[in-house]
Amino acid sequence: MTTGTPPPTAPRRSRARTFVPLAIAAWAVLEIWLLTVVADAAGGFTVLLLLVAGIVLGAAVMKRAGRRAFRSLTETLQQMPGQPGAAADPPATASGGRGNGFLMLGGLLLIIPGIVSDVAGLLLLVPPVRSRLGRYAERSLERRMRAATPGSLSDAFQQARIHRPDGKVVQGEVIREDGPQPGARPDEGPRPPLTP
């Protein structure tokens, strides 16, 4: 007996779900191979010192970037309109807080043991590299947001969707009217719970 509905199809596996685990495995094998090559050439103690130095430097970089991000956030919140002592118009975005994400990523890459990750982390500590990557990321994000189709993630915050128990989706809009409703009685305090 058929119901007229097509049979459910399995979702197609994305390329990222296929290639990201393979890339991580290849990266881990490359890191281990490079560590053994360096250990053969310079000695195991040198490799241990490199790994410890990377962890210490990465932790310091992440701590500094976190403090910069927190300071930038508090300054932004203090300059919001309506706060005491804030300017009437919102301030322009300060460039001091830019690049914290890439700085934190560089610190994380330094903490991860390995030669390739340490080199990538050190490259992210160089300000021109961070600014160039930041500009590229901004352009890429703007391009994706312009090309986004209706109903995608960019549209998700503009609609309210209610999922009913039977699985149907009801699209709607929440309209809030401030003030007392006509015919509503004033609040008389706590009410007893409703019992069936």
XYZ file of N, CA and C in Angstrom:
588
model
N 0.846 -1.168 0.000
C 0.000 0.000 0.000
C 0.894 1.235 0.000
N 0.574 2.188 -0.852
C 1.363 3.407 -0.918
C 0.549 4.560 -0.378
N 1.251 5.488 0.227
C 0.571 6.643 0.808
C 0.689 7.875 -0.070
N 1.440 7.802 -1.130
C 1.588 8.952 -2.006
C 2.771 9.837 -1.654
N 3.399 9.581 -0.522
C 4.575 10.374 -0.155
C 5.820 9.639 -0.608
N 6.781 10.364 -1.109
C 8.001 9.697 -1.558
C 8.770 9.138 -0.363
N 9.507 8.068 -0.565
C 10.277 7.501 0.553
C 11.375 8.468 0.975
N 11.681 8.490 2.266
C 12.727 9.414 2.721
C 14.076 9.026 2.129
N 14.797 10.025 1.719
C 16.125 9.786 1.159
C 17.172 10.210 2.183
N 18.257 9.492 2.183
C 19.349 9.827 3.099
C 19.998 11.115 2.631
N 20.327 12.018 3.560
C 20.977 13.263 3.144
C 22.333 12.973 2.519
N 22.645 13.750 1.503
C 23.915 13.577 0.807
C 25.065 14.038 1.690
N 26.092 13.237 1.749
C 27.245 13.559 2.586
C 28.035 14.685 1.931
N 28.332 15.718 2.709
C 29.036 16.867 2.152
C 30.516 16.553 1.963
N 31.151 17.357 1.140
C 32.593 17.173 0.899
C 33.396 17.408 2.165
N 32.950 18.381 2.968
C 33.699 18.693 4.193
C 33.698 17.502 5.145
N 32.571 16.812 5.259
C 32.509 15.656 6.159
C 33.387 14.521 5.657
N 33.696 14.520 4.376
C 34.557 13.484 3.831
C 36.021 13.862 3.938
N 36.349 15.096 3.563
C 37.749 15.463 3.433
C 38.379 16.022 4.707
N 37.600 16.624 5.599
C 38.189 17.190 6.816
C 38.830 16.108 7.685
N 38.173 14.964 7.946
C 38.860 13.930 8.738
C 40.117 13.404 8.054
N 40.074 13.273 6.733
C 41.271 12.820 6.012
C 42.394 13.846 6.108
N 42.052 15.127 6.012
C 43.073 16.178 6.116
C 43.670 16.208 7.516
N 42.850 16.027 8.547
C 43.373 16.016 9.920
C 44.298 14.833 10.135
N 43.925 13.674 9.603
C 44.779 12.495 9.739
C 46.107 12.690 9.003
N 46.058 13.255 7.792
C 47.296 13.508 7.038
C 48.169 14.525 7.762
N 47.540 15.554 8.338
C 48.286 16.565 9.077
C 48.965 15.948 10.307
N 48.253 15.079 11.025
C 48.841 14.441 12.209
C 50.021 13.550 11.822
N 49.890 12.805 10.728
C 50.996 11.953 10.270
C 52.190 12.813 9.873
N 51.937 13.936 9.185
C 53.020 14.840 8.791
C 53.720 15.428 10.020
N 52.948 15.831 11.026
C 53.535 16.392 12.249
C 54.425 15.357 12.949
N 53.950 14.126 13.075
C 54.740 13.085 13.745
C 56.005 12.783 12.957
N 55.881 12.721 11.627
C 57.057 12.454 10.800
C 58.090 13.571 10.936
N 57.630 14.845 10.911
C 58.566 15.963 11.047
C 59.226 15.974 12.424
N 58.479 15.641 13.472
C 59.074 15.592 14.808
C 60.149 14.508 14.895
N 59.921 13.362 14.244
C 60.953 12.318 14.267
C 62.177 12.721 13.453
N 61.967 13.439 12.336
C 63.104 13.905 11.530
C 63.940 14.912 12.333
N 63.265 15.854 12.998
C 63.988 16.848 13.805
C 64.672 16.168 14.991
N 64.030 15.172 15.586
C 64.636 14.458 16.711
C 65.877 13.699 16.258
N 65.854 13.126 15.062
C 67.039 12.434 14.548
C 68.174 13.414 14.259
N 67.827 14.605 13.754
C 68.852 15.572 13.373
C 69.392 16.343 14.576
N 68.532 16.786 15.474
C 68.973 17.665 16.558
C 68.933 17.000 17.927
N 68.230 15.910 18.055
C 68.152 15.233 19.342
C 66.770 15.379 19.967
N 66.425 14.430 20.803
C 65.114 14.407 21.440
C 64.916 15.551 22.419
N 65.998 15.964 23.113
C 65.874 17.048 24.078
C 65.527 18.362 23.382
N 66.077 18.584 22.195
C 65.769 19.793 21.425
C 64.300 19.812 21.021
N 63.788 18.675 20.604
C 62.367 18.595 20.231
C 61.487 18.872 21.439
N 61.881 18.325 22.597
C 61.115 18.570 23.815
C 61.124 20.056 24.173
N 62.277 20.707 24.054
C 62.346 22.144 24.325
C 61.489 22.951 23.349
N 61.490 22.549 22.065
C 60.651 23.236 21.076
C 59.163 23.103 21.415
N 58.759 21.923 21.822
C 57.348 21.703 22.155
C 56.936 22.501 23.392
N 57.801 22.499 24.422
C 57.484 23.246 25.641
C 57.469 24.747 25.359
N 58.431 25.227 24.561
C 58.468 26.652 24.222
C 57.214 27.051 23.437
N 56.755 26.187 22.535
C 55.536 26.477 21.784
C 54.318 26.561 22.687
N 54.237 25.663 23.665
C 53.098 25.676 24.586
C 53.111 26.946 25.431
N 54.284 27.318 25.948
C 54.380 28.513 26.800
C 54.073 29.773 25.989
N 54.666 29.885 24.795
C 54.423 31.056 23.959
C 52.956 31.134 23.523
N 52.379 30.001 23.160
C 50.980 29.985 22.751
C 50.049 30.393 23.883
N 50.320 29.922 25.094
C 49.487 30.298 26.239
C 49.594 31.802 26.513
N 50.809 32.348 26.401
C 50.983 33.785 26.628
C 50.258 34.600 25.565
N 50.324 34.158 24.310
C 49.650 34.875 23.220
C 48.142 34.829 23.408
N 47.615 33.667 23.770
C 46.171 33.561 23.964
C 45.701 34.401 25.145
N 46.498 34.446 26.203
C 46.131 35.261 27.360
C 46.105 36.738 26.989
N 47.104 37.179 26.240
C 47.165 38.579 25.823
C 46.008 38.928 24.891
N 45.712 38.047 23.942
C 44.606 38.300 23.014
C 43.267 38.306 23.752
N 43.117 37.446 24.737
C 41.888 37.430 25.519
C 41.704 38.711 26.313
N 42.796 39.206 26.887
C 42.712 40.476 27.620
C 42.367 41.626 26.688
N 42.967 41.641 25.491
C 42.654 42.700 24.526
C 41.195 42.643 24.109
N 40.693 41.435 23.891
C 39.297 41.297 23.478
C 38.358 41.744 24.597
N 38.673 41.386 25.842
C 37.827 41.783 26.966
C 37.857 43.295 27.155
N 39.048 43.889 27.028
C 39.161 45.347 27.163
C 38.378 46.051 26.057
N 38.474 45.540 24.842
C 37.729 46.131 23.726
C 36.228 46.002 23.938
N 35.795 44.861 24.454
C 34.373 44.665 24.720
C 33.869 45.614 25.792
N 34.617 45.775 26.884
C 34.165 46.674 27.947
C 34.154 48.119 27.479
N 35.138 48.523 26.666
C 35.141 49.889 26.141
C 33.951 50.119 25.225
N 33.624 49.121 24.410
C 32.484 49.252 23.509
C 31.185 49.347 24.299
N 31.048 48.525 25.320
C 29.821 48.564 26.126
C 29.698 49.861 26.911
N 30.814 50.426 27.349
C 30.762 51.681 28.090
C 30.434 52.863 27.189
N 30.722 52.748 25.893
C 30.465 53.844 24.965
C 29.135 53.707 24.246
N 28.330 52.729 24.653
C 27.018 52.542 24.032
C 26.124 53.730 24.380
N 25.266 54.137 23.449
C 24.345 55.228 23.754
C 23.445 54.849 24.930
N 23.219 55.799 25.798
C 22.398 55.560 26.975
C 23.212 55.292 28.226
N 24.490 55.005 28.067
C 25.351 54.784 29.230
C 25.815 56.137 29.756
N 26.063 56.246 31.063
C 26.542 57.524 31.603
C 27.895 57.894 30.998
N 27.984 59.111 30.513
C 29.243 59.617 29.957
C 29.481 59.193 28.520
N 28.526 58.535 27.888
C 28.700 58.093 26.507
C 28.361 59.219 25.551
N 28.957 59.180 24.384
C 28.681 60.187 23.362
C 27.290 59.956 22.789
N 26.725 61.004 22.186
C 25.374 60.901 21.641
C 25.330 59.979 20.429
N 26.387 60.019 19.597
C 26.414 59.140 18.445
C 27.363 57.985 18.721
N 27.101 56.794 18.154
C 27.964 55.648 18.410
C 29.356 55.876 17.845
N 30.396 55.460 18.572
C 31.760 55.682 18.105
C 32.105 54.788 16.935
N 33.097 55.229 16.188
C 33.592 54.406 15.090
C 34.321 53.204 15.664
N 34.366 52.136 14.888
C 35.018 50.919 15.354
C 36.506 51.167 15.506
N 37.019 50.850 16.684
C 38.443 51.046 16.941
C 39.229 49.909 16.315
N 40.405 50.233 15.796
C 41.217 49.201 15.156
C 42.050 48.446 16.171
N 42.057 48.848 17.437
C 42.854 48.150 18.442
C 42.333 46.774 18.759
N 41.038 46.547 18.576
C 40.462 45.252 18.895
C 40.433 44.300 17.724
N 40.892 44.761 16.553
C 40.849 43.911 15.378
C 41.987 42.906 15.409
N 41.740 41.751 14.856
C 42.778 40.739 14.742
C 42.916 39.854 15.958
N 42.043 40.006 16.958
C 42.150 39.160 18.136
C 41.833 37.708 17.831
N 40.913 37.474 16.900
C 40.566 36.103 16.541
C 41.747 35.370 15.930
N 42.441 36.029 15.013
C 43.613 35.396 14.401
C 44.766 35.291 15.392
N 44.857 36.239 16.321
C 45.889 36.149 17.348
C 45.626 34.951 18.256
N 44.366 34.741 18.629
C 44.024 33.576 19.448
C 44.246 32.283 18.676
N 43.920 32.281 17.389
C 44.165 31.098 16.576
C 45.659 30.798 16.495
N 46.469 31.847 16.364
C 47.915 31.652 16.353
C 48.408 31.057 17.665
N 47.882 31.533 18.789
C 48.255 30.971 20.081
C 47.834 29.519 20.212
N 46.641 29.204 19.717
C 46.178 27.813 19.770
C 47.048 26.906 18.919
N 47.431 27.384 17.733
C 48.308 26.585 16.876
C 49.681 26.394 17.507
N 50.145 27.380 18.267
C 51.423 27.217 18.961
C 51.312 26.192 20.091
N 50.170 26.143 20.745
C 49.996 25.191 21.842
C 49.931 23.760 21.325
N 49.320 23.568 20.141
C 49.233 22.214 19.578
C 50.640 21.748 19.235
N 51.039 20.573 19.733
C 52.408 20.109 19.467
C 52.611 19.775 17.990
N 53.697 20.266 17.430
C 54.034 19.970 16.046
C 54.775 21.122 15.397
N 55.533 20.799 14.360
C 56.342 21.792 13.658
C 55.465 22.640 12.725
N 54.591 22.001 11.952
C 53.758 22.723 10.990
C 52.809 23.668 11.725
N 52.190 23.201 12.801
C 51.267 24.065 13.547
C 52.011 25.227 14.202
N 53.245 24.984 14.679
C 54.022 26.074 15.263
C 54.395 27.125 14.228
N 54.763 26.697 13.025
C 55.099 27.649 11.960
C 53.864 28.453 11.567
N 52.705 27.781 11.446
C 51.470 28.495 11.111
C 51.098 29.470 12.228
N 51.277 29.061 13.493
C 50.992 29.952 14.614
C 51.911 31.153 14.638
N 53.200 30.940 14.349
C 54.139 32.061 14.311
C 53.813 33.017 13.165
N 53.345 32.481 12.034
C 52.953 33.357 10.925
C 51.761 34.230 11.307
N 50.832 33.672 12.102
C 49.677 34.462 12.522
C 50.036 35.522 13.551
N 51.212 35.457 14.129
C 51.644 36.498 15.067
C 52.174 37.729 14.350
N 52.461 37.609 13.053
C 52.982 38.736 12.266
C 51.804 39.637 11.884
N 51.819 40.931 12.286
C 50.669 41.808 12.030
C 50.249 41.938 10.566
N 51.170 42.068 9.580
C 50.697 42.170 8.190
C 49.954 40.913 7.727
N 50.380 39.753 8.184
C 49.698 38.516 7.799
C 48.292 38.501 8.399
N 48.185 38.908 9.670
C 46.864 38.950 10.323
C 45.933 39.924 9.631
N 46.439 41.112 9.274
C 45.571 42.099 8.633
C 45.142 41.638 7.241
N 46.033 40.999 6.496
C 45.674 40.507 5.168
C 44.640 39.386 5.269
N 44.824 38.480 6.225
C 43.838 37.416 6.424
C 42.495 37.989 6.886
N 42.535 39.028 7.720
C 41.303 39.667 8.179
C 40.534 40.294 7.038
N 41.247 40.991 6.147
C 40.582 41.597 4.991
C 39.982 40.525 4.080
N 40.736 39.436 3.886
C 40.229 38.347 3.052
C 38.978 37.724 3.669
N 38.991 37.527 4.985
C 37.832 36.939 5.663
C 36.623 37.860 5.581
N 36.829 39.166 5.730
C 35.715 40.115 5.628
C 35.113 40.109 4.225
N 35.967 40.128 3.204
C 35.460 40.113 1.826
C 34.706 38.819 1.544
N 35.244 37.715 2.012
C 34.596 36.428 1.787
C 33.242 36.366 2.481
N 33.175 36.866 3.714
C 31.910 36.864 4.447
C 30.888 37.779 3.785
N 31.316 38.949 3.323
C 30.398 39.857 2.631
C 29.869 39.232 1.346
N 30.738 38.555 0.593
C 30.314 37.890 -0.633
C 29.275 36.812 -0.333
N 29.518 36.030 0.709
C 28.580 34.966 1.047
C 27.245 35.522 1.532
N 27.273 36.622 2.276
C 26.035 37.202 2.770
C 25.220 37.805 1.626
N 25.902 38.395 0.632
C 25.176 38.944 -0.521
C 24.570 37.832 -1.365
N 25.266 36.702 -1.462
C 24.799 35.596 -2.298
C 23.835 34.674 -1.559
N 23.553 34.944 -0.291
C 22.675 34.070 0.483
C 21.260 34.122 -0.070
N 20.657 32.974 -0.157
C 19.296 32.891 -0.670
C 18.301 33.058 0.468
N 17.090 33.480 0.152
C 16.079 33.581 1.208
C 15.833 32.214 1.838
N 15.659 32.220 3.131
C 15.450 30.972 3.858
C 16.739 30.362 4.362
N 17.864 31.011 4.117
C 19.132 30.477 4.595
C 19.429 31.057 5.973
N 20.652 30.885 6.432
C 21.022 31.312 7.779
C 20.859 32.813 7.968
N 21.117 33.598 6.917
C 20.977 35.046 7.065
C 19.526 35.453 7.273
N 18.598 34.628 6.846
C 17.180 34.925 6.985
C 16.583 34.313 8.252
N 17.375 33.538 8.981
C 16.840 32.786 10.114
C 16.387 33.679 11.251
N 16.999 34.816 11.424
C 16.657 35.679 12.536
C 15.479 36.594 12.222
N 14.972 36.556 11.009
C 13.881 37.432 10.628
C 12.524 36.753 10.694
N 12.493 35.443 10.906
C 11.236 34.723 10.943
C 11.150 33.912 12.219
N 9.925 33.747 12.682
C 9.683 32.871 13.814
C 9.006 31.623 13.278
N 9.488 30.468 13.667
C 8.893 29.226 13.197
C 8.478 28.397 14.396
N 7.292 27.862 14.320
C 6.777 27.046 15.400
C 6.630 25.627 14.863
N 7.232 24.664 15.541
C 7.110 23.267 15.146
C 5.978 22.639 15.947
N 4.977 22.179 15.246
C 3.862 21.528 15.912
C 4.218 20.081 16.207
N 3.506 19.437 17.130
C 3.814 18.039 17.462
C 3.701 17.088 16.282
N 2.855 17.400 15.295
C 2.713 16.493 14.153
C 3.803 16.714 13.108
N 4.760 17.618 13.395
C 5.887 17.830 12.501
C 5.701 18.957 11.514
N 4.512 19.527 11.444
C 4.286 20.630 10.516
C 4.920 21.902 11.066
N 5.370 22.743 10.174
C 5.995 23.999 10.553
C 5.024 25.129 10.243
N 4.761 25.935 11.235
C 3.882 27.078 11.064
C 4.742 28.329 11.110
N 4.772 29.068 10.004
C 5.543 30.300 9.982
C 4.656 31.425 10.478
N 5.247 32.302 11.230
C 4.467 33.394 11.767
C 5.328 34.548 12.193
N 4.695 35.564 12.672
C 5.369 36.765 13.113
C 4.805 37.134 14.467
N 5.670 37.469 15.401
C 5.226 37.838 16.735
C 4.992 39.336 16.753
N 3.790 39.734 17.124
C 3.443 41.152 17.204
C 3.130 41.448 18.654
N 3.845 42.381 19.206
C 3.667 42.737 20.605
C 3.089 44.132 20.681
N 1.970 44.244 21.329
C 1.360 45.540 21.513
C 1.534 45.931 22.963
N 2.170 47.042 23.203
C 2.360 47.506 24.569
C 1.093 48.200 25.049
N 0.872 48.110 26.333
C -0.305 48.750 26.913
C -1.383 47.723 27.183
N -2.395 48.119 27.938
C -3.461 47.173 28.281
C -4.311 46.839 27.063
N -4.729 45.600 26.976
C -5.598 45.143 25.905
C -7.031 45.565 26.214
N -7.815 45.900 25.208
C -9.214 46.240 25.479
C -9.955 45.021 26.013
N -10.696 45.222 27.063
C -11.465 44.141 27.665
C -10.675 43.320 28.655
N -9.386 43.626 28.823
C -8.579 42.861 29.780
C -8.783 43.448 31.160
N -8.842 42.593 32.132
C -9.024 43.109 33.486
C -7.665 43.379 34.104
N -7.590 44.313 35.009
C -6.308 44.640 35.627
C -5.795 43.463 36.452
N -4.490 43.425 36.591
C -3.859 42.344 37.346
C -4.223 42.482 38.821
N -4.807 41.432 39.361
C -5.267 41.466 40.752
C -4.345 40.702 41.673
N -3.167 40.383 41.224
C -2.239 39.635 42.084
C -2.170 38.187 41.625
N -1.603 37.326 42.471
C -1.429 35.925 42.069
C -2.789 35.217 41.956
N -2.828 34.305 40.997
C -4.052 33.546 40.768
C -3.801 32.091 41.137
N -4.847 31.391 41.545
C -4.663 29.969 41.862
C -4.398 29.194 40.586
N -3.690 28.063 40.671
C -3.423 27.283 39.477
C -4.693 26.653 38.927
N -4.713 26.484 37.635
C -5.870 25.865 36.986
C -5.780 24.368 37.165
N -6.878 23.764 37.547
C -6.924 22.308 37.685
C -7.946 21.772 36.715
N -7.666 20.624 36.068
C -8.618 20.073 35.101
C -9.802 19.426 35.769
